[in-house]
PDB file of C-alpha atoms in Angstrom:
ATOM      1  CA  UNK A   1     128.056-139.908 -47.997  1.00  0.00           C
ATOM      2  CA  UNK A   2     128.530-137.693 -44.969  1.00  0.00           C
ATOM      3  CA  UNK A   3     125.029-137.008 -43.652  1.00  0.00           C
ATOM      4  CA  UNK A   4     126.207-133.816 -41.962  1.00  0.00           C
ATOM      5  CA  UNK A   5     126.808-132.256 -45.346  1.00  0.00           C
ATOM      6  CA  UNK A   6     123.604-133.482 -46.948  1.00  0.00           C
ATOM      7  CA  UNK A   7     120.934-130.843 -47.455  1.00  0.00           C
ATOM      8  CA  UNK A   8     117.429-132.136 -47.847  1.00  0.00           C
ATOM      9  CA  UNK A   9     115.404-130.316 -50.519  1.00  0.00           C
ATOM     10  CA  UNK A  10     111.990-128.797 -49.876  1.00  0.00           C
ATOM     11  CA  UNK A  11     112.709-128.115 -46.225  1.00  0.00           C
ATOM     12  CA  UNK A  12     113.819-124.820 -44.757  1.00  0.00           C
ATOM     13  CA  UNK A  13     116.200-123.294 -42.264  1.00  0.00           C
ATOM     14  CA  UNK A  14     115.701-119.539 -41.971  1.00  0.00           C
ATOM     15  CA  UNK A  15     118.983-117.671 -42.063  1.00  0.00           C
ATOM     16  CA  UNK A  16     119.225-113.914 -41.518  1.00  0.00           C
ATOM     17  CA  UNK A  17     120.724-111.665 -44.156  1.00  0.00           C
ATOM     18  CA  UNK A  18     124.451-111.156 -43.579  1.00  0.00           C
ATOM     19  CA  UNK A  19     125.370-108.182 -41.411  1.00  0.00           C
ATOM     20  CA  UNK A  20     121.709-107.853 -40.403  1.00  0.00           C
ATOM     21  CA  UNK A  21     120.863-105.674 -43.394  1.00  0.00           C
ATOM     22  CA  UNK A  22     117.935-106.327 -45.769  1.00  0.00           C
ATOM     23  CA  UNK A  23     118.839-109.183 -48.104  1.00  0.00           C
ATOM     24  CA  UNK A  24     117.191-107.676 -51.189  1.00  0.00           C
ATOM     25  CA  UNK A  25     116.038-109.828 -54.110  1.00  0.00           C
ATOM     26  CA  UNK A  26     118.026-112.912 -53.059  1.00  0.00           C
ATOM     27  CA  UNK A  27     116.272-113.610 -49.780  1.00  0.00           C
ATOM     28  CA  UNK A  28     118.363-116.121 -47.841  1.00  0.00           C
ATOM     29  CA  UNK A  29     115.239-117.713 -46.360  1.00  0.00           C
ATOM     30  CA  UNK A  30     114.700-119.388 -49.737  1.00  0.00           C
ATOM     31  CA  UNK A  31     117.891-121.408 -49.212  1.00  0.00           C
ATOM     32  CA  UNK A  32     116.671-123.295 -46.161  1.00  0.00           C
ATOM     33  CA  UNK A  33     117.025-126.967 -45.281  1.00  0.00           C
ATOM     34  CA  UNK A  34     116.338-129.503 -42.572  1.00  0.00           C
ATOM     35  CA  UNK A  35     119.327-130.513 -40.491  1.00  0.00           C
ATOM     36  CA  UNK A  36     119.824-134.283 -40.961  1.00  0.00           C
ATOM     37  CA  UNK A  37     120.613-134.687 -37.260  1.00  0.00           C
ATOM     38  CA  UNK A  38     117.124-133.429 -36.485  1.00  0.00           C
ATOM     39  CA  UNK A  39     115.265-135.897 -38.760  1.00  0.00           C
ATOM     40  CA  UNK A  40     115.085-138.676 -36.162  1.00  0.00           C
ATOM     41  CA  UNK A  41     113.700-136.265 -33.626  1.00  0.00           C
ATOM     42  CA  UNK A  42     111.090-135.138 -36.128  1.00  0.00           C
ATOM     43  CA  UNK A  43     111.937-131.488 -35.549  1.00  0.00           C
ATOM     44  CA  UNK A  44     112.361-128.842 -38.178  1.00  0.00           C
ATOM     45  CA  UNK A  45     114.793-126.183 -37.033  1.00  0.00           C
ATOM     46  CA  UNK A  46     113.115-122.815 -37.447  1.00  0.00           C
ATOM     47  CA  UNK A  47     116.304-120.782 -37.116  1.00  0.00           C
ATOM     48  CA  UNK A  48     119.871-120.943 -35.877  1.00  0.00           C
ATOM     49  CA  UNK A  49     121.762-118.285 -33.996  1.00  0.00           C
ATOM     50  CA  UNK A  50     125.523-118.491 -34.419  1.00  0.00           C
ATOM     51  CA  UNK A  51     128.501-116.257 -33.756  1.00  0.00           C
ATOM     52  CA  UNK A  52     132.144-116.576 -34.642  1.00  0.00           C
ATOM     53  CA  UNK A  53     134.818-116.602 -31.935  1.00  0.00           C
ATOM     54  CA  UNK A  54     138.229-115.016 -32.459  1.00  0.00           C
ATOM     55  CA  UNK A  55     140.928-116.000 -29.984  1.00  0.00           C
ATOM     56  CA  UNK A  56     143.039-112.981 -29.061  1.00  0.00           C
ATOM     57  CA  UNK A  57     146.214-112.474 -27.020  1.00  0.00           C
ATOM     58  CA  UNK A  58     144.857-109.479 -25.075  1.00  0.00           C
ATOM     59  CA  UNK A  59     141.066-109.011 -24.781  1.00  0.00           C
ATOM     60  CA  UNK A  60     141.312-105.374 -23.678  1.00  0.00           C
ATOM     61  CA  UNK A  61     143.549-104.439 -26.627  1.00  0.00           C
ATOM     62  CA  UNK A  62     141.272-106.290 -29.044  1.00  0.00           C
ATOM     63  CA  UNK A  63     138.141-104.707 -27.596  1.00  0.00           C
ATOM     64  CA  UNK A  64     139.685-101.256 -28.084  1.00  0.00           C
ATOM     65  CA  UNK A  65     140.670-102.140 -31.671  1.00  0.00           C
ATOM     66  CA  UNK A  66     137.231-103.451 -32.627  1.00  0.00           C
ATOM     67  CA  UNK A  67     135.310-100.588 -30.976  1.00  0.00           C
ATOM     68  CA  UNK A  68     137.626 -97.609 -31.528  1.00  0.00           C
ATOM     69  CA  UNK A  69     139.287 -98.514 -34.848  1.00  0.00           C
ATOM     70  CA  UNK A  70     136.631-100.599 -36.604  1.00  0.00           C
ATOM     71  CA  UNK A  71     133.531 -99.004 -35.068  1.00  0.00           C
ATOM     72  CA  UNK A  72     131.960-102.118 -33.542  1.00  0.00           C
ATOM     73  CA  UNK A  73     129.664-101.758 -30.517  1.00  0.00           C
ATOM     74  CA  UNK A  74     130.280-103.632 -27.281  1.00  0.00           C
ATOM     75  CA  UNK A  75     127.330-105.977 -26.657  1.00  0.00           C
ATOM     76  CA  UNK A  76     128.583-107.553 -23.443  1.00  0.00           C
ATOM     77  CA  UNK A  77     131.779-108.095 -21.492  1.00  0.00           C
ATOM     78  CA  UNK A  78     132.217-110.941 -18.997  1.00  0.00           C
ATOM     79  CA  UNK A  79     135.177-109.077 -17.440  1.00  0.00           C
ATOM     80  CA  UNK A  80     137.205-112.309 -17.554  1.00  0.00           C
ATOM     81  CA  UNK A  81     138.646-112.057 -21.070  1.00  0.00           C
ATOM     82  CA  UNK A  82     135.515-112.788 -23.126  1.00  0.00           C
ATOM     83  CA  UNK A  83     133.301-110.169 -24.768  1.00  0.00           C
ATOM     84  CA  UNK A  84     131.032-109.732 -27.752  1.00  0.00           C
ATOM     85  CA  UNK A  85     131.093-106.916 -30.282  1.00  0.00           C
ATOM     86  CA  UNK A  86     128.808-106.244 -33.229  1.00  0.00           C
ATOM     87  CA  UNK A  87     128.612-104.175 -36.390  1.00  0.00           C
ATOM     88  CA  UNK A  88     125.707-104.044 -38.858  1.00  0.00           C
ATOM     89  CA  UNK A  89     124.152-107.055 -37.105  1.00  0.00           C
ATOM     90  CA  UNK A  90     127.306-109.189 -37.368  1.00  0.00           C
ATOM     91  CA  UNK A  91     128.231-110.443 -33.893  1.00  0.00           C
ATOM     92  CA  UNK A  92     131.726-111.568 -32.937  1.00  0.00           C
ATOM     93  CA  UNK A  93     132.995-113.020 -29.670  1.00  0.00           C
ATOM     94  CA  UNK A  94     136.543-112.087 -28.650  1.00  0.00           C
ATOM     95  CA  UNK A  95     138.105-114.668 -26.329  1.00  0.00           C
ATOM     96  CA  UNK A  96     141.450-114.045 -24.649  1.00  0.00           C
ATOM     97  CA  UNK A  97     143.676-117.096 -24.816  1.00  0.00           C
ATOM     98  CA  UNK A  98     144.699-118.979 -21.701  1.00  0.00           C
ATOM     99  CA  UNK A  99     147.351-121.577 -21.012  1.00  0.00           C
ATOM    100  CA  UNK A 100     145.519-124.309 -22.965  1.00  0.00           C
ATOM    101  CA  UNK A 101     144.564-122.075 -25.911  1.00  0.00           C
ATOM    102  CA  UNK A 102     147.654-119.852 -26.195  1.00  0.00           C
ATOM    103  CA  UNK A 103     148.512-121.042 -29.732  1.00  0.00           C
ATOM    104  CA  UNK A 104     145.024-120.235 -31.068  1.00  0.00           C
ATOM    105  CA  UNK A 105     145.343-116.427 -31.061  1.00  0.00           C
ATOM    106  CA  UNK A 106     145.316-114.935 -34.542  1.00  0.00           C
ATOM    107  CA  UNK A 107     144.174-118.038 -36.433  1.00  0.00           C
ATOM    108  CA  UNK A 108     140.554-116.949 -36.953  1.00  0.00           C
ATOM    109  CA  UNK A 109     138.843-116.096 -40.187  1.00  0.00           C
ATOM    110  CA  UNK A 110     135.219-115.321 -40.911  1.00  0.00           C
ATOM    111  CA  UNK A 111     133.645-114.867 -44.321  1.00  0.00           C
ATOM    112  CA  UNK A 112     130.867-112.310 -44.664  1.00  0.00           C
ATOM    113  CA  UNK A 113     128.921-112.348 -47.916  1.00  0.00           C
ATOM    114  CA  UNK A 114     127.284-109.109 -48.985  1.00  0.00           C
ATOM    115  CA  UNK A 115     124.163-108.515 -51.038  1.00  0.00           C
ATOM    116  CA  UNK A 116     124.211-105.764 -53.668  1.00  0.00           C
ATOM    117  CA  UNK A 117     122.623-103.184 -51.359  1.00  0.00           C
ATOM    118  CA  UNK A 118     125.130-103.839 -48.557  1.00  0.00           C
ATOM    119  CA  UNK A 119     128.350-102.909 -50.353  1.00  0.00           C
ATOM    120  CA  UNK A 120     127.948 -99.146 -50.269  1.00  0.00           C
ATOM    121  CA  UNK A 121     127.164 -98.870 -46.516  1.00  0.00           C
ATOM    122  CA  UNK A 122     130.214-101.042 -45.734  1.00  0.00           C
ATOM    123  CA  UNK A 123     132.491 -99.047 -48.078  1.00  0.00           C
ATOM    124  CA  UNK A 124     131.261 -95.792 -46.474  1.00  0.00           C
ATOM    125  CA  UNK A 125     131.908 -97.168 -42.973  1.00  0.00           C
ATOM    126  CA  UNK A 126     135.428 -98.274 -43.947  1.00  0.00           C
ATOM    127  CA  UNK A 127     136.188 -94.871 -45.500  1.00  0.00           C
ATOM    128  CA  UNK A 128     134.706 -92.904 -42.588  1.00  0.00           C
ATOM    129  CA  UNK A 129     136.724 -94.912 -40.012  1.00  0.00           C
ATOM    130  CA  UNK A 130     139.942 -94.811 -42.105  1.00  0.00           C
ATOM    131  CA  UNK A 131     140.245 -98.613 -41.939  1.00  0.00           C
ATOM    132  CA  UNK A 132     143.167-100.117 -43.864  1.00  0.00           C
ATOM    133  CA  UNK A 133     142.118-103.128 -45.925  1.00  0.00           C
ATOM    134  CA  UNK A 134     143.786-105.761 -48.050  1.00  0.00           C
ATOM    135  CA  UNK A 135     142.642-107.119 -51.377  1.00  0.00           C
ATOM    136  CA  UNK A 136     143.428-110.797 -51.959  1.00  0.00           C
ATOM    137  CA  UNK A 137     142.313-113.557 -54.299  1.00  0.00           C
ATOM    138  CA  UNK A 138     140.162-116.091 -52.457  1.00  0.00           C
ATOM    139  CA  UNK A 139     138.110-117.628 -55.235  1.00  0.00           C
ATOM    140  CA  UNK A 140     137.524-114.078 -56.433  1.00  0.00           C
ATOM    141  CA  UNK A 141     138.745-110.644 -55.312  1.00  0.00           C
ATOM    142  CA  UNK A 142     138.243-110.443 -51.546  1.00  0.00           C
ATOM    143  CA  UNK A 143     138.395-107.510 -49.130  1.00  0.00           C
ATOM    144  CA  UNK A 144     140.235-108.375 -45.900  1.00  0.00           C
ATOM    145  CA  UNK A 145     140.431-106.581 -42.563  1.00  0.00           C
ATOM    146  CA  UNK A 146     143.049-108.080 -40.247  1.00  0.00           C
ATOM    147  CA  UNK A 147     143.070-107.437 -36.490  1.00  0.00           C
ATOM    148  CA  UNK A 148     146.243-106.958 -34.360  1.00  0.00           C
ATOM    149  CA  UNK A 149     146.438-110.717 -33.656  1.00  0.00           C
ATOM    150  CA  UNK A 150     146.047-111.664 -37.333  1.00  0.00           C
ATOM    151  CA  UNK A 151     142.385-112.773 -37.244  1.00  0.00           C
ATOM    152  CA  UNK A 152     140.698-111.927 -40.533  1.00  0.00           C
ATOM    153  CA  UNK A 153     137.331-110.617 -41.693  1.00  0.00           C
ATOM    154  CA  UNK A 154     136.787-111.613 -45.353  1.00  0.00           C
ATOM    155  CA  UNK A 155     134.225-109.831 -47.545  1.00  0.00           C
ATOM    156  CA  UNK A 156     133.171-110.494 -51.120  1.00  0.00           C
ATOM    157  CA  UNK A 157     132.160-107.054 -52.332  1.00  0.00           C
ATOM    158  CA  UNK A 158     129.174-106.813 -54.680  1.00  0.00           C
ATOM    159  CA  UNK A 159     130.383-106.691 -58.284  1.00  0.00           C
ATOM    160  CA  UNK A 160     133.979-106.769 -56.919  1.00  0.00           C
ATOM    161  CA  UNK A 161     133.687-103.022 -56.308  1.00  0.00           C
ATOM    162  CA  UNK A 162     136.679-101.835 -54.285  1.00  0.00           C
ATOM    163  CA  UNK A 163     136.090 -98.120 -54.904  1.00  0.00           C
ATOM    164  CA  UNK A 164     135.327 -95.459 -52.293  1.00  0.00           C
ATOM    165  CA  UNK A 165     137.151 -97.225 -49.450  1.00  0.00           C
ATOM    166  CA  UNK A 166     138.997 -94.092 -48.366  1.00  0.00           C
ATOM    167  CA  UNK A 167     142.448 -95.682 -48.135  1.00  0.00           C
ATOM    168  CA  UNK A 168     142.980 -97.927 -51.170  1.00  0.00           C
ATOM    169  CA  UNK A 169     143.067-101.636 -50.385  1.00  0.00           C
ATOM    170  CA  UNK A 170     146.624-102.997 -50.295  1.00  0.00           C
ATOM    171  CA  UNK A 171     147.068-105.580 -53.034  1.00  0.00           C
ATOM    172  CA  UNK A 172     148.349-108.828 -51.601  1.00  0.00           C
ATOM    173  CA  UNK A 173     149.455-111.936 -53.476  1.00  0.00           C
ATOM    174  CA  UNK A 174     148.943-114.239 -50.481  1.00  0.00           C
ATOM    175  CA  UNK A 175     146.241-114.313 -47.871  1.00  0.00           C
ATOM    176  CA  UNK A 176     148.795-115.130 -45.194  1.00  0.00           C
ATOM    177  CA  UNK A 177     151.113-112.139 -45.748  1.00  0.00           C
ATOM    178  CA  UNK A 178     151.502-109.829 -42.782  1.00  0.00           C
ATOM    179  CA  UNK A 179     150.335-106.252 -43.405  1.00  0.00           C
ATOM    180  CA  UNK A 180     153.393-104.660 -41.872  1.00  0.00           C
TER     181      UNK A 180
END
């Protein structure tokens, strides 16, 4: 058995609600666990802080897309091709590719699960910004926003509700289809 995948019952790892919005009835703190790698050290991890990284061909273009088109806020910019943006508490690092990472642009995907009370604020934001979305099957109907490089933000909408998005989601039979 791979110990990295083993969750130990009756121990906790506090995880914030997705998108930084109140988690509602299904508080994610109740799904905690002790990291097996920490057992020998005798430490219980109180919380983790993690962010996804999307490799992009042009950091300036991507920063404009995420802030102007999608409505993210700029958290910081290193001025050397790496910056962080955030929306609803979700933080994302954009990293311009270099010679050694050139082939990595556009291969990112992040899944963001939503609680029941988070669907409507996201739908309203998408409609207000006029964001074009895709609807794909990924275990269940999934809302996808794809950036100019092809990196993808995946959302499972509460009760699979794809209404009130402004522009209707484009139905797609494959998750790898280009949007045009």
